[in-house]
Amino acid sequence: MADHNSNNPKNTNEVSDPGRRSFVKNTGIAVGGVAGGALLGGLFSNRSKNDSNTNSTAGKGSDKEKRYEEARMYFTRLADFAILEQAVERIFPEDDNGPGAIELGVPYYIDKQLAGPYGSNVGDYRQGPFIGPKVAAADSSLDRGQIFINGLRAMDAESQKRFDTNFAKATEDQQIEIMTDFADDKVAVKGISSKGFFSLLRSTTLEGAYCDPLYGGNRDMKGWKMKEYPGAISSYAHMIEEDEFVKMDQVSLTDYQPK
């Protein structure tokens, strides 16, 4: 079980880099390198006919089969996890191509990553001095878990200030407005720039959508199925000379483990 002290990050006096970058440009880099066409048409677009958010799993019952492995390990506050759910769904929304981040289990992937060595930056050089503007996560004195807590709560505070409602209950357009300003570095976040937090949030969202299910994301390999990516194939030798595209069933690393 993770040490949850990181859910109460210390305040810092570090100043964010005032530089700004187009949100669309930022997102396009990640899409081109990681997500491909499945994300291009859907990123930050509205999915519902109305502006209400009804796809959150936090604190809600479900008619679907209960997944006992999907339990919060790092986020001790349900409110923080609800913000995370809505944020990742705005980055990777459900559309005609397939499921969105929530259905793919991305929030739980991030939760499990933050509960482990990744969240506390184990193995990273963590000694100061920490001087100058903290643009990226690697430049901050906070570990990744603390950055997520600070960033998500800053998004919620911004929603309360602008729209007098929690981020998780805000409309999709309102959520997108806030997240766009985070990507453009227009919002103050303790210990890191809002742009740096958004970059970390975006990269972990894409990881959760396309990772091997072994790591807690890409539920039922649906992320791979959208892209017709076969997964952990041990060899392509038997089809390397094929002229036509060969569609294969998806294979996870788990399939190689004896049972």
PDB file of C-alpha atoms in Angstrom, residues 41 67 90 94 149 251:
ATOM      1  CA  GLY A  41     -10.579  13.569 -34.334  1.00  0.00           C
ATOM      2  CA  ARG A  67     -13.770  -5.317 -11.098  1.00  0.00           C
ATOM      3  CA  ARG A  90     -11.579  15.227 -21.874  1.00  0.00           C
ATOM      4  CA  GLU A  94     -15.210   8.274 -26.178  1.00  0.00           C
ATOM      5  CA  ILE A 149      -2.590  16.270  -6.188  1.00  0.00           C
ATOM      6  CA  VAL A 251      -1.909 -10.590 -27.178  1.00  0.00           C
TER       7      VAL A 251
END
